[in-house]
Coordinates of C-alpha atoms and ligand atoms in Angstrom, one line a residue:
X1 CA 183.6 137.7 151.3
X2 CA 186.6 136.4 149.2
X3 CA 189.5 134.7 151.0
X4 CA 191.8 137.3 152.8
X5 CA 195.0 138.0 151.2
X6 CA 198.1 139.2 152.8
X7 CA 201.0 141.1 151.0
X8 CA 203.9 141.7 153.3
X9 CA 206.5 144.5 152.2
X10 CA 210.0 144.3 153.5
X11 CA 213.1 146.3 153.0
X12 CA 216.7 145.0 152.2
X13 CA 220.1 146.8 151.9
X14 CA 219.2 150.0 153.5
X15 CA 216.5 152.2 155.1
X16 CA 214.9 155.2 153.6
X17 CA 214.5 153.7 150.1
X18 CA 210.8 154.6 149.9
X19 CA 209.2 151.4 151.4
X20 CA 206.3 153.4 152.9
X21 CA 205.6 155.1 149.5
X22 CA 206.0 151.8 147.7
X23 CA 203.6 150.2 150.0
X24 CA 201.1 153.0 149.7
X25 CA 201.5 152.8 145.8
X26 CA 201.0 149.0 145.7
X27 CA 197.8 149.8 147.7
X28 CA 196.8 152.2 145.2
X29 CA 197.0 150.3 142.2
X30 CA 195.3 147.4 143.7
X31 CA 192.5 149.7 145.0
X32 CA 192.3 151.1 141.5
X33 CA 191.2 147.4 140.5
X34 CA 188.3 147.6 143.1
X35 CA 189.9 145.5 145.7
X36 CA 189.3 146.6 149.4
X37 CA 192.7 147.3 150.9
X38 CA 193.7 148.0 154.5
X39 CA 197.4 149.0 155.2
X40 CA 199.3 148.1 158.4
X41 CA 202.7 149.6 159.5
X42 CA 204.5 147.6 161.8
X43 CA 207.6 149.5 163.5
X44 CA 210.2 147.4 165.3
X45 CA 210.7 149.9 168.0
X46 CA 209.7 149.3 171.7
X47 CA 207.7 152.6 172.1
X48 CA 204.0 151.5 172.3
X49 CA 203.3 154.2 169.8
X50 CA 205.1 157.1 167.9
X51 CA 203.7 159.8 170.3
X52 CA 206.5 159.5 172.8
X53 CA 209.2 160.0 170.0
X54 CA 211.0 163.1 168.9
X55 CA 210.3 163.7 165.2
X56 CA 213.9 163.9 164.5
X57 CA 214.1 160.3 165.3
X58 CA 211.5 158.8 163.1
X59 CA 209.9 161.6 161.2
X60 CA 206.5 163.3 162.1
X61 CA 204.1 161.8 164.5
X62 CA 200.9 161.1 162.3
X63 CA 197.5 161.5 164.2
X64 CA 194.4 159.7 163.2
X65 CA 190.9 160.4 163.6
X66 CA 190.7 158.0 166.5
X67 CA 193.6 159.7 168.2
X68 CA 196.2 156.9 167.4
X69 CA 199.7 158.4 167.2
X70 CA 201.5 156.6 164.3
X71 CA 204.4 156.5 162.1
X72 CA 204.4 158.9 159.2
X73 CA 203.8 156.1 156.9
X74 CA 200.0 156.1 157.9
X75 CA 200.1 159.5 156.4
X76 CA 201.3 158.1 153.3
X77 CA 198.7 155.3 153.2
X78 CA 195.8 157.8 154.0
X79 CA 196.8 160.2 151.2
X80 CA 197.5 157.5 148.5
X81 CA 194.5 155.7 149.3
X82 CA 192.2 158.5 150.4
X83 CA 191.0 156.7 153.5
X84 CA 190.9 157.3 157.2
X85 CA 192.6 154.6 159.0
X86 CA 192.3 153.5 162.8
X87 CA 195.0 152.8 165.5
X88 CA 194.6 149.0 164.5
X89 CA 196.7 150.1 161.4
X90 CA 199.8 150.7 163.5
X91 CA 201.7 148.1 165.4
X92 CA 205.1 148.3 167.3
X93 CA 207.1 145.6 169.1
X94 CA 205.8 147.7 172.2
X95 CA 202.2 147.5 171.3
X96 CA 202.3 143.8 170.5
X97 CA 204.1 142.7 173.7
X98 CA 201.8 145.0 175.7
X99 CA 198.9 143.0 174.4
X100 CA 200.6 139.8 175.0
X101 CA 201.3 140.7 178.5
X102 CA 198.0 142.1 179.4
X103 CA 196.4 138.8 178.1
X104 CA 198.9 136.9 180.2
X105 CA 198.0 138.8 183.3
X106 CA 194.3 138.3 182.6
X107 CA 194.9 134.4 182.4
X108 CA 193.8 134.4 178.7
X109 CA 196.5 131.8 178.1
X110 CA 194.8 129.5 180.5
X111 CA 197.8 128.5 182.4
X112 CA 200.1 127.8 179.4
X113 CA 203.8 129.0 179.5
X114 CA 203.6 132.2 177.2
X115 CA 206.6 132.3 174.8
X116 CA 208.0 134.8 172.3
X117 CA 207.5 132.1 169.6
X118 CA 204.7 131.3 169.0
X119 CA 202.8 133.7 171.1
X120 CA 204.2 137.1 169.6
X121 CA 203.6 136.2 165.8
X122 CA 200.3 134.8 166.7
X123 CA 199.5 138.2 168.4
X124 CA 200.6 140.1 165.3
X125 CA 198.4 137.7 163.0
X126 CA 195.6 138.4 165.5
X127 CA 196.3 142.4 165.2
X128 CA 196.5 142.3 161.4
X129 CA 193.2 140.4 161.2
X130 CA 191.4 142.9 163.7
X131 CA 192.6 145.8 161.3
X132 CA 191.3 144.0 158.1
X133 CA 187.9 143.3 160.0
X134 CA 187.5 146.7 160.8
X135 CA 188.3 147.9 157.4
X136 CA 186.3 145.2 155.8
X137 CA 189.3 144.5 153.7
X138 CA 189.9 141.7 151.4
X139 CA 193.7 142.4 151.2
X140 CA 196.0 143.4 154.1
X141 CA 199.1 145.3 153.0
X142 CA 201.7 145.1 155.8
X143 CA 204.9 147.2 155.8
X144 CA 207.5 145.8 158.2
X145 CA 209.7 148.7 159.2
X146 CA 213.5 148.5 159.3
X147 CA 215.5 146.1 157.1
X148 CA 215.8 142.3 156.8
X149 CA 218.9 141.2 158.9
X150 CA 218.2 143.3 161.9
X151 CA 217.3 141.5 165.0
X152 CA 214.6 144.1 165.8
X153 CA 212.1 142.8 163.2
X154 CA 212.9 139.2 163.4
X155 CA 209.6 138.3 165.0
X156 CA 207.6 140.0 162.3
X157 CA 209.4 138.2 159.6
X158 CA 208.4 135.0 161.7
X159 CA 204.7 136.4 161.5
X160 CA 205.1 136.1 157.6
X161 CA 206.4 132.5 157.9
X162 CA 203.5 131.4 160.1
X163 CA 200.9 132.9 157.9
X164 CA 202.5 131.4 154.7
X165 CA 202.5 127.9 156.3
X166 CA 198.9 128.3 157.2
X167 CA 197.8 129.9 154.0
X168 CA 200.4 129.1 151.3
X169 CA 198.4 130.6 148.3
X170 CA 197.2 133.8 150.2
X171 CA 200.6 135.4 151.3
X172 CA 203.1 137.4 149.5
X173 CA 206.4 138.8 150.4
X174 CA 207.8 141.8 148.5
X175 CA 211.3 143.0 149.1
X176 CA 212.1 146.7 148.4
X177 CA 215.7 146.8 147.7
X178 CA 218.4 149.4 146.6
X179 CA 220.7 149.1 144.0
X180 CA 223.7 151.3 144.6
X181 CA 225.4 152.8 141.4
X182 CA 229.1 153.0 140.7
X183 CA 229.4 156.5 139.1
X184 CA 232.5 155.7 137.2
X185 CA 230.5 153.5 134.7
X186 CA 226.8 154.1 135.8
X187 CA 226.7 150.5 136.8
X188 CA 223.9 149.3 139.1
X189 CA 225.2 146.8 141.6
X190 CA 223.2 143.8 142.3
X191 CA 225.2 142.0 145.3
X192 CA 223.7 143.7 148.3
X193 CA 220.3 142.8 147.0
X194 CA 221.4 139.3 146.6
X195 CA 222.7 139.2 150.3
X196 CA 219.3 140.8 151.5
X197 CA 217.4 137.9 149.8
X198 CA 219.9 135.2 151.5
X199 CA 219.2 136.9 154.9
X200 CA 215.5 136.8 154.0
X201 CA 216.0 133.1 153.2
X202 CA 217.6 132.4 156.3
X203 CA 214.4 133.4 158.3
X204 CA 212.5 130.8 156.3
X205 CA 211.1 133.3 153.7
X206 CA 211.3 133.5 149.9
X207 CA 210.5 136.8 148.5
X208 CA 207.8 136.6 145.7
X209 CA 208.8 140.1 144.2
X210 CA 211.7 142.4 144.3
X211 CA 211.2 146.1 143.8
X212 CA 214.6 147.5 142.8
X213 CA 214.8 151.1 143.8
X214 CA 217.9 152.7 142.1
X215 CA 219.0 155.9 140.6
X216 CA 218.6 154.4 137.1
X217 CA 216.3 152.0 135.4
X218 CA 217.5 148.5 135.9
X219 CA 218.5 146.8 132.6
X220 CA 217.5 143.3 131.6
X221 CA 220.9 141.8 132.0
X222 CA 220.8 142.9 135.9
X223 CA 217.2 141.8 136.3
X224 CA 218.2 138.3 134.9
X225 CA 220.9 138.2 137.3
X226 CA 218.9 139.2 140.3
X227 CA 216.1 136.6 139.0
X228 CA 218.8 133.8 138.7
X229 CA 220.5 134.5 142.1
X230 CA 217.4 135.2 144.1
X231 CA 215.1 132.4 142.8
X232 CA 212.7 134.6 141.0
X233 CA 211.3 134.8 137.4
X234 CA 212.4 138.0 135.6
X235 CA 209.0 139.4 135.6
X236 CA 209.2 139.6 139.5
X237 CA 212.3 141.6 139.4
X238 CA 210.7 145.2 139.2
X239 CA 212.7 148.1 138.0
X240 CA 211.8 151.2 140.3
X241 CA 214.1 154.0 139.4
X242 CA 214.1 157.7 141.0
X243 CA 211.1 159.7 139.9
X244 CA 210.6 163.5 140.2
X245 CA 207.7 163.1 142.6
X246 CA 206.4 160.3 144.7
X247 CA 203.0 160.6 143.3
X248 CA 204.4 159.0 140.1
X249 CA 205.3 155.8 141.7
X250 CA 201.9 154.0 141.5
X251 CA 202.1 154.6 137.8
X252 CA 205.5 153.4 137.5
X253 CA 204.6 150.3 139.4
X254 CA 201.5 149.8 137.5
X255 CA 203.3 150.1 134.2
X256 CA 205.9 147.7 135.5
X257 CA 203.2 145.0 135.9
X258 CA 203.3 144.9 139.6
X259 CA 199.3 144.8 139.9
X260 CA 199.1 142.2 137.2
X261 CA 201.7 139.9 138.9
X262 CA 200.3 140.1 142.3
X263 CA 196.9 139.3 141.0
X264 CA 197.9 136.3 139.3
X265 CA 200.0 135.1 142.4
X266 CA 197.2 135.7 144.7
X267 CA 194.3 134.5 142.3
X268 CA 192.5 137.8 142.6
X269 CA 189.5 138.1 140.3
X270 CA 190.6 140.2 137.3
X271 CA 189.0 143.7 137.3
X272 CA 189.9 146.8 135.0
X273 CA 191.9 149.3 136.7
X274 CA 190.9 153.1 136.9
X275 CA 193.9 155.3 137.4
X276 CA 192.6 158.1 135.1
X277 CA 192.4 160.8 138.0
X278 CA 195.7 159.9 139.5
X279 CA 197.4 160.0 136.1
X280 CA 195.8 163.3 135.3
X281 CA 197.0 164.5 138.6
X282 CA 200.6 163.6 138.0
X283 CA 200.5 164.8 134.6
X284 CA 199.5 168.4 135.8
X285 CA 202.1 168.3 138.4
X286 CA 204.7 168.0 135.6
X287 CA 203.4 170.9 133.6
X288 CA 203.5 173.5 136.3
X289 CA 205.8 176.4 135.9
X290 CA 204.8 179.5 138.0
X291 CA 206.3 179.1 141.6
X292 CA 205.0 180.2 145.1
X293 CA 207.7 180.5 147.7
X294 CA 206.9 179.3 151.2
X295 CA 209.1 179.7 154.2
X296 CA 208.6 177.2 157.0
X297 CA 210.0 178.1 160.2
X298 CA 210.9 175.2 162.2
X299 CA 213.2 173.6 164.9
X300 CA 213.7 170.0 163.8
X301 CA 216.6 170.9 161.8
X302 CA 219.4 169.1 163.7
X303 CA 220.1 166.0 161.7
X304 CA 220.2 166.8 158.0
X305 CA 217.8 167.8 155.4
X306 CA 216.0 164.5 154.8
X307 CA 215.0 164.2 158.6
X308 CA 214.0 167.6 158.4
X309 CA 211.5 167.3 155.7
X310 CA 210.3 164.0 157.4
X311 CA 209.5 166.0 160.7
X312 CA 207.0 168.1 158.5
X313 CA 206.0 165.7 155.9
X314 CA 202.3 166.3 156.0
X315 CA 202.9 170.2 156.1
X316 CA 204.9 169.7 153.0
X317 CA 202.4 167.6 151.2
X318 CA 199.6 169.9 152.1
X319 CA 201.3 172.8 150.8
X320 CA 202.0 170.9 147.6
X321 CA 198.3 169.9 147.1
X322 CA 197.0 173.2 147.5
X323 CA 199.7 174.6 145.2
X324 CA 199.0 172.2 142.6
X325 CA 195.2 172.9 142.8
X326 CA 196.0 176.5 142.2
X327 CA 198.3 175.7 139.1
X328 CA 201.7 176.6 140.9
X329 CA 204.5 174.7 142.0
X330 CA 205.5 175.2 145.6
X331 CA 209.3 176.1 146.5
X332 CA 209.6 175.3 150.2
X333 CA 212.4 176.6 152.4
X334 CA 213.5 175.9 155.9
X335 CA 214.0 178.9 157.8
X336 CA 215.8 178.5 161.0
X337 CA 213.8 180.4 163.6
X338 CA 216.7 182.7 164.5
X339 CA 216.9 183.9 160.9
X340 CA 213.6 185.8 160.6
X341 CA 215.2 188.6 158.7
X342 CA 215.3 186.2 155.6
X343 CA 211.7 186.0 155.7
X344 CA 211.2 188.9 153.0
X345 CA 211.9 186.5 150.1
X346 CA 208.7 184.4 150.9
X347 CA 205.1 184.6 149.6
X348 CA 203.8 182.9 152.6
X349 CA 205.1 181.7 156.0
X350 CA 204.2 178.8 157.9
X351 CA 204.8 178.1 161.6
X352 CA 204.2 174.4 162.4
X353 CA 203.6 172.4 165.4
X354 CA 206.1 171.7 168.0
X355 CA 206.8 171.3 171.9
X356 CA 209.2 172.9 174.4
X357 CA 210.9 176.1 174.6
X358 CA 213.7 175.9 172.2
X359 CA 213.7 178.7 169.4
X360 CA 210.5 179.9 170.6
X361 CA 211.6 183.6 170.6
X362 CA 212.8 183.3 166.9
X363 CA 209.4 182.0 165.8
X364 CA 207.5 184.6 167.6
X365 CA 209.9 187.2 165.9
X366 CA 209.1 185.5 162.6
X367 CA 205.1 185.6 163.3
X368 CA 205.5 189.4 164.3
X369 CA 207.2 189.9 160.9
X370 CA 204.4 188.1 158.9
X371 CA 201.9 190.2 160.8
X372 CA 203.5 193.6 160.4
X373 CA 204.8 193.1 156.9
X374 CA 201.0 191.7 155.8
X375 CA 202.8 188.3 154.4
X376 CA 200.2 185.6 154.5
X377 CA 200.9 183.5 157.5
X378 CA 199.6 180.1 158.6
X379 CA 200.3 178.8 162.2
X380 CA 199.7 175.2 163.1
X381 CA 198.9 174.2 166.5
X382 CA 202.0 175.6 168.3
X383 CA 202.1 178.2 165.6
X384 CA 198.7 179.4 166.5
X385 CA 199.6 179.5 170.2
X386 CA 202.9 181.5 169.4
X387 CA 200.7 183.8 167.2
X388 CA 198.4 184.5 170.1
X389 CA 201.3 185.1 172.5
X390 CA 202.8 187.4 169.6
X391 CA 199.5 189.3 169.3
X392 CA 199.1 189.6 173.2
X393 CA 202.5 191.2 173.6
X394 CA 202.8 193.4 170.8
X395 CA 199.1 194.3 170.0
X396 CA 197.2 193.8 173.3
X397 CA 200.0 195.4 175.4
X398 CA 200.4 192.2 177.7
X399 CA 204.2 192.4 177.8
X400 CA 206.0 189.1 178.6
X401 CA 202.8 187.2 177.8
X402 CA 203.9 183.5 177.3
X403 CA 202.7 179.8 177.4
X404 CA 203.2 178.1 180.7
X405 CA 204.6 175.3 178.5
X406 CA 207.7 177.8 178.2
X407 CA 207.4 180.0 181.3
X408 CA 205.6 178.7 184.3
X409 CA 205.8 181.9 186.0
X410 CA 204.7 184.3 183.2
X411 CA 202.7 187.3 184.1
X412 CA 200.3 186.8 181.4
X413 CA 199.8 183.1 180.7
X414 CA 197.7 183.6 177.5
X415 CA 198.4 179.9 176.7
X416 CA 198.0 177.7 179.6
X417 CA 197.6 173.8 180.1
X418 CA 194.0 172.4 179.5
X419 CA 192.8 171.5 183.1
X420 CA 192.5 167.8 182.5
X421 CA 196.0 167.6 181.2
X422 CA 197.6 169.2 184.3
X423 CA 197.1 166.0 186.4
X424 CA 198.4 163.8 183.7
X425 CA 201.7 166.0 183.4
X426 CA 202.0 165.8 187.2
X427 CA 201.9 162.2 187.4
X428 CA 204.1 161.9 184.2
X429 CA 201.5 160.1 182.4
X430 CA 202.8 161.2 179.0
X431 CA 202.1 158.2 176.5
X432 CA 198.9 158.7 174.5
X433 CA 197.4 161.1 176.8
X434 CA 197.4 164.7 175.0
X435 CA 194.0 166.0 173.6
X436 CA 194.2 163.6 170.4
X437 CA 192.2 162.9 167.5
X438 CA 189.2 164.3 165.7
X439 CA 187.1 166.8 167.6
X440 CA 184.3 169.2 166.0
X441 CA 184.6 172.9 166.0
X442 CA 182.1 175.6 165.0
X443 CA 183.2 178.5 162.8
X444 CA 182.2 182.1 163.2
X445 CA 180.2 183.6 160.5
X446 CA 181.8 185.8 157.9
X447 CA 185.3 184.7 159.0
X448 CA 188.3 183.8 156.8
X449 CA 187.8 180.3 158.1
X450 CA 184.2 179.8 157.5
X451 CA 184.7 181.1 154.0
X452 CA 187.7 179.0 153.3
X453 CA 185.7 175.7 154.4
X454 CA 182.4 176.9 152.9
X455 CA 180.5 175.5 155.9
X456 CA 180.4 176.3 159.7
X457 CA 180.8 172.8 161.3
X458 CA 184.1 171.1 160.9
X459 CA 186.1 168.1 162.4
X460 CA 189.8 168.3 162.6
X461 CA 192.6 166.2 164.3
X462 CA 194.4 167.5 167.4
X463 CA 197.5 166.7 169.4
X464 CA 198.1 169.2 172.2
X465 CA 198.1 169.9 176.0
X466 CA 197.8 173.5 176.1
X467 CA 195.3 176.0 174.9
X468 CA 194.4 179.5 174.7
X469 CA 193.6 180.5 178.4
X470 CA 189.9 181.3 178.5
X471 CA 190.7 184.3 181.0
X472 CA 192.3 186.1 178.3
X473 CA 189.8 185.6 175.3
X474 CA 187.8 188.8 176.1
X475 CA 190.9 190.9 176.2
X476 CA 192.6 189.6 173.0
X477 CA 189.2 189.9 171.1
X478 CA 188.7 193.3 172.1
X479 CA 192.1 194.2 170.8
X480 CA 191.0 192.6 167.4
X481 CA 192.1 189.2 167.5
X482 CA 189.2 187.0 166.1
X483 CA 188.6 183.5 167.4
X484 CA 186.9 182.2 164.2
X485 CA 186.7 178.7 165.4
X486 CA 185.6 177.2 168.7
X487 CA 184.8 173.9 170.3
X488 CA 180.9 173.4 170.2
X489 CA 180.7 174.3 173.9
X490 CA 182.5 177.5 173.2
X491 CA 185.4 177.0 175.8
X492 CA 188.3 176.0 173.5
X493 CA 189.5 178.2 171.0
X494 CA 190.3 176.3 167.7
X495 CA 191.1 179.1 165.4
X496 CA 192.5 182.6 165.8
X497 CA 192.7 185.0 162.8
X498 CA 193.0 188.6 161.9
X499 CA 190.1 190.3 159.9
X500 CA 190.6 190.6 156.3
X501 CA 190.7 194.5 156.6
X502 CA 193.7 194.3 158.8
X503 CA 195.8 191.4 157.1
X504 CA 195.6 189.5 153.9
X505 CA 195.7 186.2 155.6
X506 CA 196.8 185.7 159.2
X507 CA 195.4 182.4 160.7
X508 CA 196.2 179.9 163.1
X509 CA 194.7 176.5 164.1
X510 CA 194.8 174.7 167.2
X511 CA 194.3 171.6 165.2
X512 CA 196.5 170.0 162.4
X513 CA 194.8 170.8 159.3
X514 CA 197.7 169.1 157.5
X515 CA 196.7 165.6 158.6
X516 CA 193.7 165.9 156.5
X517 CA 194.9 167.0 153.2
X518 CA 194.7 164.7 150.2
X519 CA 196.2 164.9 146.7
X520 CA 192.8 165.4 145.0
X521 CA 191.1 167.4 148.0
X522 CA 193.7 169.8 149.3
X523 CA 192.7 171.3 152.7
X524 CA 190.6 174.4 152.6
X525 CA 193.0 176.4 154.9
X526 CA 196.1 175.4 153.0
X527 CA 194.1 176.5 149.8
X528 CA 193.0 179.8 151.1
X529 CA 196.6 180.4 152.5
X530 CA 198.3 179.7 149.2
X531 CA 195.7 181.6 147.5
X532 CA 196.6 184.6 149.6
X533 CA 200.3 184.0 149.0
X534 CA 199.8 184.3 145.4
X535 CA 198.3 187.8 145.4
Ligands
LIG1 N1 203.2 172.2 172.5 C1 201.7 172.8 172.3 C2 200.8 172.0 173.0 O1 201.2 170.9 173.7 C3 201.6 172.5 170.8 C4 201.5 171.0 170.3 C5 201.6 171.0 168.9 O2 202.0 171.7 168.1 N2 201.2 169.8 168.3 O3 199.6 172.5 173.2

């Protein structure tokens, strides 16, 4: 195997400038040249994983096949690179410290004094190599969360310095920066980027390349200015202006010469690139005219639009891929759970996953609307559980039916805690203990689900503690609800649907199909849902 190379992506000036997509895009263009890439996200927070965080804090919790609960950027990496990653691809301050402390307790440091420096950076290096070994990667892309200059990520920057010292020719640091624009004269301002580089320099790191995110393309004058003040050659100051769709970014960076520059710096063997499929995909998106209108009934609205869309990122992307494949452009709206009356403007309604009791009755009302008005409906995890509750209450006559997550004393607990989850909740063992990751399911013959998948054995990713209460399955089935997907032992209900003659498309999944949609291979259930919405 060739010598392992490391590319670190750091952020400057402000957060939210698209570091995750930039990292995924760099991965894409290197992958398109035949390199084996792995991508690791390092988050500076102390939570051991993202599973214990509210999505309004850090965006959606992305779940991997192995059950790792990660930052949403892992979703970007999987979608752009069309790969399944493992929990090794996600590190946090908490996970790294935990490893070090566990080793110390096991006397693995052989009586030495264990110190933040060097032991934390050394642990990070060990973890990065473990991810690379697992993926047999020759290039490790590492995105460091937060921005340079924060105390929180200083030990991760120290990791770069350590690695560079040991392998000067194999380590690259990229700074993704932002150039604000003064509207009066459309001038992009370079000073904040210069400060960010100074800050990075003060940690002993010189960036090898700057990706200048900005509302407009960067002119040569400003590129020269940044190059001169930040010790770079002008070719390494990359103009990365706003684009209509994030999927254009790999093409943008490739055209700007990023892959060529990186290959040269790292001494990678020169290979021809193949971006044909991706370019075709992006070209197609740009030409779409006809719209499909999808309402997502959610609750993580609190903090402004961008947080909201981050909370449901994979759902949005899944809607996009399915729509693109069917030659339409999705127009996605956020519907406040209380405002179900506005639902008549949508071709399809999605009720995504969630936790707790807030806005539940509004969501159930929205599901009832979709069922009675025969609007295509897709329920994801909590959405499936709530659809089961709605059906129990309004079709099966179980008035007051509920989930014990919402009402412990409900007369009809049609959704109840999974038996082995009960103890975990009682002992407050919350972190990493849900039913997580990929589990197989078997689909019923001649069902909407089986038709959509075109097969009867599937594997999907999960994240839940509650399930359809086995005691109510017979009753619900006798009233017409079809459990078209079940765990192989037949105990856990994985998909609930209404038969085609009753409703054009009414289907809920206990799992999260949105976690497995990819740009070129939209998820079959999203595809079937959008198809129904177009009718
Ligand atoms: N709150 C529900 C459960 O724990 C659904 C979880 C989800 O939507 N991810 O089972």
